XYZ file of C-alpha atoms in Angstrom:
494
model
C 14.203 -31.778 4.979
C 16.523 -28.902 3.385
C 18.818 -27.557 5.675
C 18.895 -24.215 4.739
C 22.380 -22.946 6.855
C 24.198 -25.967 5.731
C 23.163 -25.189 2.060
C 24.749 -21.587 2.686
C 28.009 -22.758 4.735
C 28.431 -25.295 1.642
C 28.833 -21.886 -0.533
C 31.066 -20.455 1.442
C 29.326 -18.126 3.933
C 28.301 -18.150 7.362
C 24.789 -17.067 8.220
C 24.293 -13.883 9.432
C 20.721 -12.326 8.184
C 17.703 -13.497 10.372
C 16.030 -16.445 8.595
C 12.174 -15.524 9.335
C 10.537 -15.949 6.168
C 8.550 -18.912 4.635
C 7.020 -19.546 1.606
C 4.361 -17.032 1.146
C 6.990 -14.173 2.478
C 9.391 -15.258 0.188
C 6.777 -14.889 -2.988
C 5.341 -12.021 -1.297
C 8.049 -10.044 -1.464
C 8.619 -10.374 -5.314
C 5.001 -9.994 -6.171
C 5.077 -6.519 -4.158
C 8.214 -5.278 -6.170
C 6.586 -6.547 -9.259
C 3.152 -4.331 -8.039
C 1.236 -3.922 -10.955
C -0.636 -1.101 -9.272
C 2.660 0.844 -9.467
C 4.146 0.209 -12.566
C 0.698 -0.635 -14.139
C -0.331 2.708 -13.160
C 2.218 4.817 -12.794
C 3.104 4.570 -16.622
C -0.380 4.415 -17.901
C -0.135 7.616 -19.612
C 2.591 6.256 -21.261
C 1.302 3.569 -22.316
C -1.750 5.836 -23.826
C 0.235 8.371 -25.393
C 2.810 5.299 -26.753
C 0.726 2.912 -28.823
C -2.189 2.928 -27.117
C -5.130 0.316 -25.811
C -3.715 -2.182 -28.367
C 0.037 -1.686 -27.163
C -0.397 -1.981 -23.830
C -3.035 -4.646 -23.742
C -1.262 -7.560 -26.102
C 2.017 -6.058 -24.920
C 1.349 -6.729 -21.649
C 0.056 -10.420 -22.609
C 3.656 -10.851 -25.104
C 5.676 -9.583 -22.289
C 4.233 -11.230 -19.386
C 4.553 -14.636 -21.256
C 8.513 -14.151 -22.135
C 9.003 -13.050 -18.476
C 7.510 -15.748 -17.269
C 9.856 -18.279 -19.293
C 13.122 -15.946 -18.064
C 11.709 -16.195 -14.766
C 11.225 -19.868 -14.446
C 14.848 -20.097 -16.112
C 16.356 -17.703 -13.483
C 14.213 -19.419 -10.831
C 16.580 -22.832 -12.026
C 19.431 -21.319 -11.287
C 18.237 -19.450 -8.011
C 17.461 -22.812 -6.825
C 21.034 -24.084 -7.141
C 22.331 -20.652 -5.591
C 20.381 -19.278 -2.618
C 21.995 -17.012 -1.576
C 21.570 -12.976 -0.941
C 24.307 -12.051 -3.746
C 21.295 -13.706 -6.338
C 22.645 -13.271 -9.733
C 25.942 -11.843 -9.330
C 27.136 -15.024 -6.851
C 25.344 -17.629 -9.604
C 27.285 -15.676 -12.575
C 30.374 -15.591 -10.578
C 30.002 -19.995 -10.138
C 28.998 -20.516 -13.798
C 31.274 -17.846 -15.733
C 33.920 -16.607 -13.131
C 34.628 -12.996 -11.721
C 33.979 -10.886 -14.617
C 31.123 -11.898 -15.313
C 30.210 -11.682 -11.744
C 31.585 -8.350 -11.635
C 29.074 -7.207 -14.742
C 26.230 -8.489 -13.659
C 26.750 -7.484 -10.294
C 26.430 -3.684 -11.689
C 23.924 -3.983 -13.370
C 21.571 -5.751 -11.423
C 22.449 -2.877 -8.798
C 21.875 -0.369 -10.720
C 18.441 -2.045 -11.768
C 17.822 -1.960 -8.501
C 18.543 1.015 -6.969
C 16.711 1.919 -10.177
C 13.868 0.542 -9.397
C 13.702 2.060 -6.064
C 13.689 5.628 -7.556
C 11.145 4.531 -10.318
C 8.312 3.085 -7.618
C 8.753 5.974 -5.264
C 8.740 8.555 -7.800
C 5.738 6.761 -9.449
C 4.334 6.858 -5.771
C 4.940 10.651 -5.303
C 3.520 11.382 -8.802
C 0.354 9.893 -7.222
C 0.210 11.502 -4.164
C 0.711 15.099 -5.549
C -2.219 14.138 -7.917
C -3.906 13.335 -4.750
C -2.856 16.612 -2.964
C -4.837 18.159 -6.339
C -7.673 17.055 -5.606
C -7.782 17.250 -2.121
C -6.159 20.508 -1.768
C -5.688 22.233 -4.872
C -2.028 21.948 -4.868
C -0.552 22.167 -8.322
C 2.113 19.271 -8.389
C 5.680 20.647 -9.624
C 8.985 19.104 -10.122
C 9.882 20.472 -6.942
C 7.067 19.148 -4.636
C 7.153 15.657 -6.117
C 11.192 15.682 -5.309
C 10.207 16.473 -1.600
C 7.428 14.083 -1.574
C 9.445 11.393 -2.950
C 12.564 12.289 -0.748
C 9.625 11.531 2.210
C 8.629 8.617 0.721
C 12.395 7.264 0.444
C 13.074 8.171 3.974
C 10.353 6.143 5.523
C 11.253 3.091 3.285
C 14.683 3.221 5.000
C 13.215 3.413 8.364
C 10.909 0.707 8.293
C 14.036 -1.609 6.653
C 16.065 -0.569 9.391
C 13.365 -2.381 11.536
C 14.091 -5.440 10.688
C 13.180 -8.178 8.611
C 10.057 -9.329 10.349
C 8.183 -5.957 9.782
C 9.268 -5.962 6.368
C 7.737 -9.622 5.818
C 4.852 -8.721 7.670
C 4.237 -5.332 5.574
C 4.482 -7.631 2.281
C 1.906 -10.127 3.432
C -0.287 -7.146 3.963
C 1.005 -5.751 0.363
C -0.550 -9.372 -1.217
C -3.780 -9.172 -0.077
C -3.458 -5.341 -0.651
C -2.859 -5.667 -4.180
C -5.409 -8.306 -4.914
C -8.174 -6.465 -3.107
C -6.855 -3.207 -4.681
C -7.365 -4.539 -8.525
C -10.794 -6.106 -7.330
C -11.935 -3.021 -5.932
C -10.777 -0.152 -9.008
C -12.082 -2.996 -11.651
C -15.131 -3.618 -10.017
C -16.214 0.206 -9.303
C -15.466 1.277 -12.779
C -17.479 -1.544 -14.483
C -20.170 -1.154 -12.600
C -20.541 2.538 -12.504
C -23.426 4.109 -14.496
C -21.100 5.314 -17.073
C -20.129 5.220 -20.821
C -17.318 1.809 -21.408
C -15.278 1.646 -24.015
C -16.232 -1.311 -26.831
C -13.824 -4.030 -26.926
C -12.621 -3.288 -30.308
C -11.381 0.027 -28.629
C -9.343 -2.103 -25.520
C -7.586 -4.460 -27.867
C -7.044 -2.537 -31.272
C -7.346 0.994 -30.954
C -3.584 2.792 -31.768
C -2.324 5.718 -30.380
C 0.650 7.487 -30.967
C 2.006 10.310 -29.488
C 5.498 9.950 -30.020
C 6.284 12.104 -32.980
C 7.730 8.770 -34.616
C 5.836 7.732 -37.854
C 6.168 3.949 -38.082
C 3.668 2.028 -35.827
C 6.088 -1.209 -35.331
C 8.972 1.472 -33.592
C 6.117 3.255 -31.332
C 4.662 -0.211 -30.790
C 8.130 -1.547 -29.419
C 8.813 1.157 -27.242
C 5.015 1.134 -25.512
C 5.920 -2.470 -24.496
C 7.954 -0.334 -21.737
C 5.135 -0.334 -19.739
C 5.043 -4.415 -19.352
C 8.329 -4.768 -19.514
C 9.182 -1.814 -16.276
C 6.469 -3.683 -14.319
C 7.321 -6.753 -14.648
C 11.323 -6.210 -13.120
C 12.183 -7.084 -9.555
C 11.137 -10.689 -9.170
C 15.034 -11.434 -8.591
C 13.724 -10.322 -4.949
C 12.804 -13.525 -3.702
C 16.737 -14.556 -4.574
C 18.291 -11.380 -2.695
C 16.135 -12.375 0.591
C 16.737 -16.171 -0.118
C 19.361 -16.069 3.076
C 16.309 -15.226 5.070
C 14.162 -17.890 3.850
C 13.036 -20.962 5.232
C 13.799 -23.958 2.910
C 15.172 -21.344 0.227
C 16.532 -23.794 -2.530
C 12.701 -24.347 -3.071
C 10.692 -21.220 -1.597
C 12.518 -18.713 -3.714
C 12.445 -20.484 -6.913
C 8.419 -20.886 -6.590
C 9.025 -16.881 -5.411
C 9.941 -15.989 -8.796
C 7.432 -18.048 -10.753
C 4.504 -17.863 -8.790
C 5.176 -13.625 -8.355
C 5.580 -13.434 -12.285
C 2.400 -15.629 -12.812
C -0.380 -14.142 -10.342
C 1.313 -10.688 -11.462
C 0.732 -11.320 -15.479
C -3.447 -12.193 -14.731
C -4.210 -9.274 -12.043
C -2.103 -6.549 -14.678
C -3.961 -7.920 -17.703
C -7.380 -7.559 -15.688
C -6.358 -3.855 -14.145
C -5.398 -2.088 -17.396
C -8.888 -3.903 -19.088
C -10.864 -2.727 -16.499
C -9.095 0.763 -16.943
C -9.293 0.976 -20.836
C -12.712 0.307 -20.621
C -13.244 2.784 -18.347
C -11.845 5.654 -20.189
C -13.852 8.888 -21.138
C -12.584 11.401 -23.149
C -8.925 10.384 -24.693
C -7.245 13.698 -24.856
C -8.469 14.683 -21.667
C -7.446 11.795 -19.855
C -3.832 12.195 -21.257
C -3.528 15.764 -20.359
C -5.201 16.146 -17.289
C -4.229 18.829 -14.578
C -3.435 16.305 -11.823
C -0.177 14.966 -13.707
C -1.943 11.227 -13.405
C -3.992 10.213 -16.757
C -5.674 6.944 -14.289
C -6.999 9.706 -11.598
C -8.654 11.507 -14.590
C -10.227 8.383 -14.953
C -11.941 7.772 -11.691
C -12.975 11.562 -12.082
C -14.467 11.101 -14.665
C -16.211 8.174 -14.395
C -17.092 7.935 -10.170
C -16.526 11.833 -9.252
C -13.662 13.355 -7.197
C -14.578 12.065 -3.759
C -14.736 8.467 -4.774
C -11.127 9.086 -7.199
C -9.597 10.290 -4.246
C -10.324 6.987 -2.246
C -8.729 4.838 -5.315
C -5.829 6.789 -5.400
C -4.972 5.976 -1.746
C -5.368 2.524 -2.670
C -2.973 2.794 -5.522
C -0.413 5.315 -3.514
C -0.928 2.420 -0.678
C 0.367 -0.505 -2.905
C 2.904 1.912 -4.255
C 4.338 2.268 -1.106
C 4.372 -1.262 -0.374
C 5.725 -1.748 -3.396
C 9.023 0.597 -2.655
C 9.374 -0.572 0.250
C 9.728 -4.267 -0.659
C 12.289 -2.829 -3.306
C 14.292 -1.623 -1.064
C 14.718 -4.952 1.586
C 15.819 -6.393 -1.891
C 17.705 -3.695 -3.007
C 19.534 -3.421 0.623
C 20.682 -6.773 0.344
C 22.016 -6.787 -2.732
C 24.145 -3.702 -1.403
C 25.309 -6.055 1.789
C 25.815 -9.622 -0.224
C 27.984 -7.084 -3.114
C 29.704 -5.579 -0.034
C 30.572 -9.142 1.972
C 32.345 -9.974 -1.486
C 34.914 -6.517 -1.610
C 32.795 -5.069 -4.355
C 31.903 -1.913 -3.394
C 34.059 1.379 -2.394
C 33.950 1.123 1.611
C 32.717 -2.096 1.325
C 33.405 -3.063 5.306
C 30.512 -0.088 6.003
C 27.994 -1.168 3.399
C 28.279 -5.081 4.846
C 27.141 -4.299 8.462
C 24.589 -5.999 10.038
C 22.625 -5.137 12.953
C 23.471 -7.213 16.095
C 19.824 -6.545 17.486
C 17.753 -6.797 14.339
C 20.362 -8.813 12.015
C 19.723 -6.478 9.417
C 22.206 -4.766 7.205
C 21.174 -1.075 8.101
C 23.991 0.809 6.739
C 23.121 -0.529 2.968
C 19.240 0.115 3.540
C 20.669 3.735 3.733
C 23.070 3.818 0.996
C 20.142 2.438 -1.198
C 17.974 5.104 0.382
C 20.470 8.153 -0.733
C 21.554 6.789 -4.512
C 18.052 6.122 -5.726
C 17.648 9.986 -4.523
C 20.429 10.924 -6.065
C 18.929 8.986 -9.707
C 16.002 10.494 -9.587
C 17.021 14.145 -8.975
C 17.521 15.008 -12.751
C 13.398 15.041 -13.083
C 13.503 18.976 -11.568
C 14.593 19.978 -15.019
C 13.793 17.170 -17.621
C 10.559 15.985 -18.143
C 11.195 12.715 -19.758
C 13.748 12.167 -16.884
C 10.991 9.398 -15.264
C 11.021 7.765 -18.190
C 14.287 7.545 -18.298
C 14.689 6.545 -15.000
C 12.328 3.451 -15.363
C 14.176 2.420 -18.902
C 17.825 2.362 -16.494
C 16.151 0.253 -14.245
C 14.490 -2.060 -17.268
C 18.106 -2.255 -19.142
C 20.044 -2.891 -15.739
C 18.186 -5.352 -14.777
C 16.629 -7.740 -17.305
C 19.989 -8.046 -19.184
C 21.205 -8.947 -15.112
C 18.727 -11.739 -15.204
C 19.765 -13.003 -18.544
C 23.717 -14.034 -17.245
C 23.625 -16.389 -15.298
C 20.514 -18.103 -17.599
C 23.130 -17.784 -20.419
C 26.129 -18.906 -18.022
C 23.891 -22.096 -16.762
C 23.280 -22.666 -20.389
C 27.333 -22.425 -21.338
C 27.719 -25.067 -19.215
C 25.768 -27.669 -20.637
C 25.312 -30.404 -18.280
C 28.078 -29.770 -15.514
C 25.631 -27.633 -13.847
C 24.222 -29.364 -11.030
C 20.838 -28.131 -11.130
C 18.828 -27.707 -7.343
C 15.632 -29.587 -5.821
C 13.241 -26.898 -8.456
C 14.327 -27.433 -12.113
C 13.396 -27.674 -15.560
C 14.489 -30.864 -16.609
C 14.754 -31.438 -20.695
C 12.955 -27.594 -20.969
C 15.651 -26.232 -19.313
C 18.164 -25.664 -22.669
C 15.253 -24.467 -25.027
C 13.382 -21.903 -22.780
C 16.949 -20.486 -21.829
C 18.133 -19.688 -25.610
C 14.291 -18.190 -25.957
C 14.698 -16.380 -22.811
C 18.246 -14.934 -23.405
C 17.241 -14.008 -27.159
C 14.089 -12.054 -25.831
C 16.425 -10.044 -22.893
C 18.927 -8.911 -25.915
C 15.671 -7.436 -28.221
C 14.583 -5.876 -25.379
C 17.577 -4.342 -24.147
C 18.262 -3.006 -27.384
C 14.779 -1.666 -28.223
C 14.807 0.347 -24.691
C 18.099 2.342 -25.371
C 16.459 3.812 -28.444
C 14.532 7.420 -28.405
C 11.091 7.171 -26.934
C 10.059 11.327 -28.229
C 10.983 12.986 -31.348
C 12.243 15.602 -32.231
C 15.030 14.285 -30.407
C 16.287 16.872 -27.787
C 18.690 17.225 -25.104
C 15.063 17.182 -22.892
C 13.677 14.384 -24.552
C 16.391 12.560 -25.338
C 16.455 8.145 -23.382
C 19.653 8.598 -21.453
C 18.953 4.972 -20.273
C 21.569 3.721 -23.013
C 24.089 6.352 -21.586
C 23.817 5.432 -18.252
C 24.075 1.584 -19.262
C 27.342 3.325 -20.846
C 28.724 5.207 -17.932
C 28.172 2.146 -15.695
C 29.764 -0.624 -17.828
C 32.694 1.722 -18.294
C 32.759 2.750 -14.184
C 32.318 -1.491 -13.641
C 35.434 -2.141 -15.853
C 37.822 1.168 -14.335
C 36.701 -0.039 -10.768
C 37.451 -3.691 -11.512
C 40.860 -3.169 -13.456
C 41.676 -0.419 -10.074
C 39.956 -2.176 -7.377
C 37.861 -5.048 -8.213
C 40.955 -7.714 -9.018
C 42.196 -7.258 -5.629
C 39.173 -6.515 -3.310
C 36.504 -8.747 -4.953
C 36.230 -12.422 -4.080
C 33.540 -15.166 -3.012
C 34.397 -17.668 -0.413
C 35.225 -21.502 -1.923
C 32.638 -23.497 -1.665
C 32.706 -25.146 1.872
C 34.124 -28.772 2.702
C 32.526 -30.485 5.336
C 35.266 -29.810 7.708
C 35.072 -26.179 6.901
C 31.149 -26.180 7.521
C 31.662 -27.815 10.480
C 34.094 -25.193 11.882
C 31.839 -22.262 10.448
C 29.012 -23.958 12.133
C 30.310 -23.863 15.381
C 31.009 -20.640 14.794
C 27.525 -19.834 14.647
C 26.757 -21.296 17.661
């Protein structure tokens, strides 16, 4: 038997976080960040206005695969780390503090990214919703307010605790599963025209004002690569996992996996299902896959699937930000973070780190509020949260691999694969990071200009002003435990 507290006290830190998920809850909560009925959806009209059926279709199949080989690398290391710091603490063990101290930023600001992406993606839906259902015209303005809504429940129901927040994934599963099932199955079998399947897998669109297909090509592999971010969940809520040097690793893989076949299924089922092209990208409601359901099942019936999707959207946020949260407290517990003593609070009643569920809350608010004047400002939004993060995955994959064989790999490993499918892995996160700071629109404006490279900028050069001001003296992880020093924190505990 793993004993999951002693595993933690031999890194250095005494459990605080409640420890009340197993297995499933553990892969549940990755698979309903990954949610491929957000990011699937919510950048579907991208996806059809940047390369088209054949983009996102074999993209999604290229992308999926390499994810899946960074995912069972990172899963490697996870396994030897568990702990709620995820890939910051195993950078910080393999490479030392500044290369902690990067990837820590980073894979925050992937984060909090990622919060502002799903719940803007969310209220995107539910103004298309309001459309229909009211005749509200959706504006910059009224999505802000519905996504400010949106945000605010997310941090009440993490303020709960982490047993509503495990039960709400376990729902989000069988949510997702059942919502795929249900939009694939309606649309084939309504008694309208399909698309042919030389249409689904070849047809090219592009919309992009850029002439060469291989550029427009590599940037519609956005939508894959957006959805398939936030699988370094299961790691953040590792702390509160039973047998974690095990669950979260199969977290990762198994999250990545199910994820790759239900996405590939959805956006068939959807190509197939499309109508008129032009239509379908311009349509009134601001949401190309509601034109879709109109089109093809009426409005009644495409107002039902979009609760569906704006369900599993909100699931989806709301599983971002438990991992998000904790990210915020493990960064905190270390001195990272400006006020960190605040942001590292943890609820005697629930043992949940409430103050960073609400500084989460506020900054992904605060990312997303440049959409009221710039329209490519989602886009944006979701390429910050693809550039912070993947490259945050990569680290410690590359760090493990620096090491050669004095890392001291956990019960879930590779073995001999290990070595290859990391150099693969960490050669696929630096073409992708690259190709997603280049322009996605031309002519290139100051409206539809990618501001994602800027921001990776801005925060690389805030990391290294905070670190040489604040980060030498504040920042530090515990050394690893000795048995007399677990003992001691263990009684503690008691």
């Amino acid at each position: 038997m793993l004993d999951d507290d002693a595993a933690l006290l031999a890194h250095g830190y005494r459990p605080e976080l409640s420890r009340r998920m197993g297995s499933f809850g553990n892969f549940a909560i990755s698979f309903s960040v990954i949610c491929i009925l957000a990011g699937g959806m919510t950048l579907f009209g991208y996806g059809m206005n940047t390369g088209g059926p054949a983009v996102m279709m074999w993209g999604w199949v290229g992308v999926g695969f390499m994810t899946l080989l960074l995912g069972m690398c990172l899963a490697e290391v996870t396994s030897a780390y568990p702990t709620s710091g995820g890939l910051y603490y195993m950078a910080h063990r393999l490479g030392g503090p500044g290369w902690a101290w990067v990837t820590g930023w980073l894979n925050l600001l992937g984060l909090l990214g990622a919060i502002a992406g799903i719940d803007y993606g969310a209220a995107l839906f539910a103004g298309a919703f309001a459309n229909l259902q009211w005749g509200l015209v959706p504006t910059p303005e009224t999505t802000i307010l519905i996504f400010a809504a949106i945000l605010l429940l997310h941090g009440a129901l993490n303020a709960v605790g982490v047993r509503l927040v495990n039960a709400l994934n376990a729902i989000s599963v069988w949510w997702q599963v059942g919502g795929v099932l249900l939009i694939v199955g309606t649309l084939t079998l309504a008694p309208a025209q399909h698309q042919s399947v030389s249409f689904v897998i070849a047809h090219f669109n592009n919309g992009t004002g850029f002439t060469s297909p291989v550029y427009v090509a590599a940037l519609g592999c956005l939508l894959a690569a957006y959805t398939f971010c936030g699988y370094d969940a299961s790691s953040h809520l590792s702390e509160e996992t039973t047998r974690a040097q095990i669950a979260a690793p199969l977290g990762i893989v198994r999250s990545i996996g199910y994820s790759w076949i239900a996405g590939f299924v959805l956006l068939a089922g959807m190509l197939f299902a499309v109508q008129d092209y032009a239509d379908t990208l311009g349509t009134s409601t601001g949401v190309p896959p509601a034109q879709i359901f109109i089109d093809v099942l009426g409005t009644g019936v495409a107002k039902g699937l979009l609760l569906v999707v704006i369900v599993a959207q909100l699931f989806c946020g709301n599983a971002e930000t438990a991992a998000a949260s904790r990210m915020v407290y493990a960064f905190s517990r270390d001195g990272a973070l400006p006020f960190s003593s605040m942001w590292r609070r943890v609820s005697h009643r629930t043992r949940t780190p409430v103050p960073a569920v609400w500084l989460a809350v506020v900054f992904a608010l605060v990312l997303a509020l440049p959409s009221l004047y710039s329209p490519t400002a989602y886009a944006a939004v979701t390429a910050i949260n693809v550039i912070g993060i993947t490259p945050a995955y990569a680290i410690p994959v590359y760090l493990r691999l620096r090491v050669g064989d004095h890392f001291q790999p956990g019960p879930w490993n590779l073995g001999v694969w290990s070595k290859p499918l990391g150099w693969i892995s960490v050669t696929y996160v630096a073409i992708l990071t690259v190709v997603f700071c280049l322009p996605q629109a031309s002519p290139i404006t100051a409206e539809s200009f990618n501001y994602a490279g800027v921001a990776l900028a801005v925060v690389l050069l805030l990391a290294w002003i905070m670190w040489i001001t604040r980060g030498k003296r504040h920042y530090k992880i515990p050394v690893l435990g000795s048995a007399a020093e677990n003992t001691a924190l263990a009684g503690d505990v008691v």
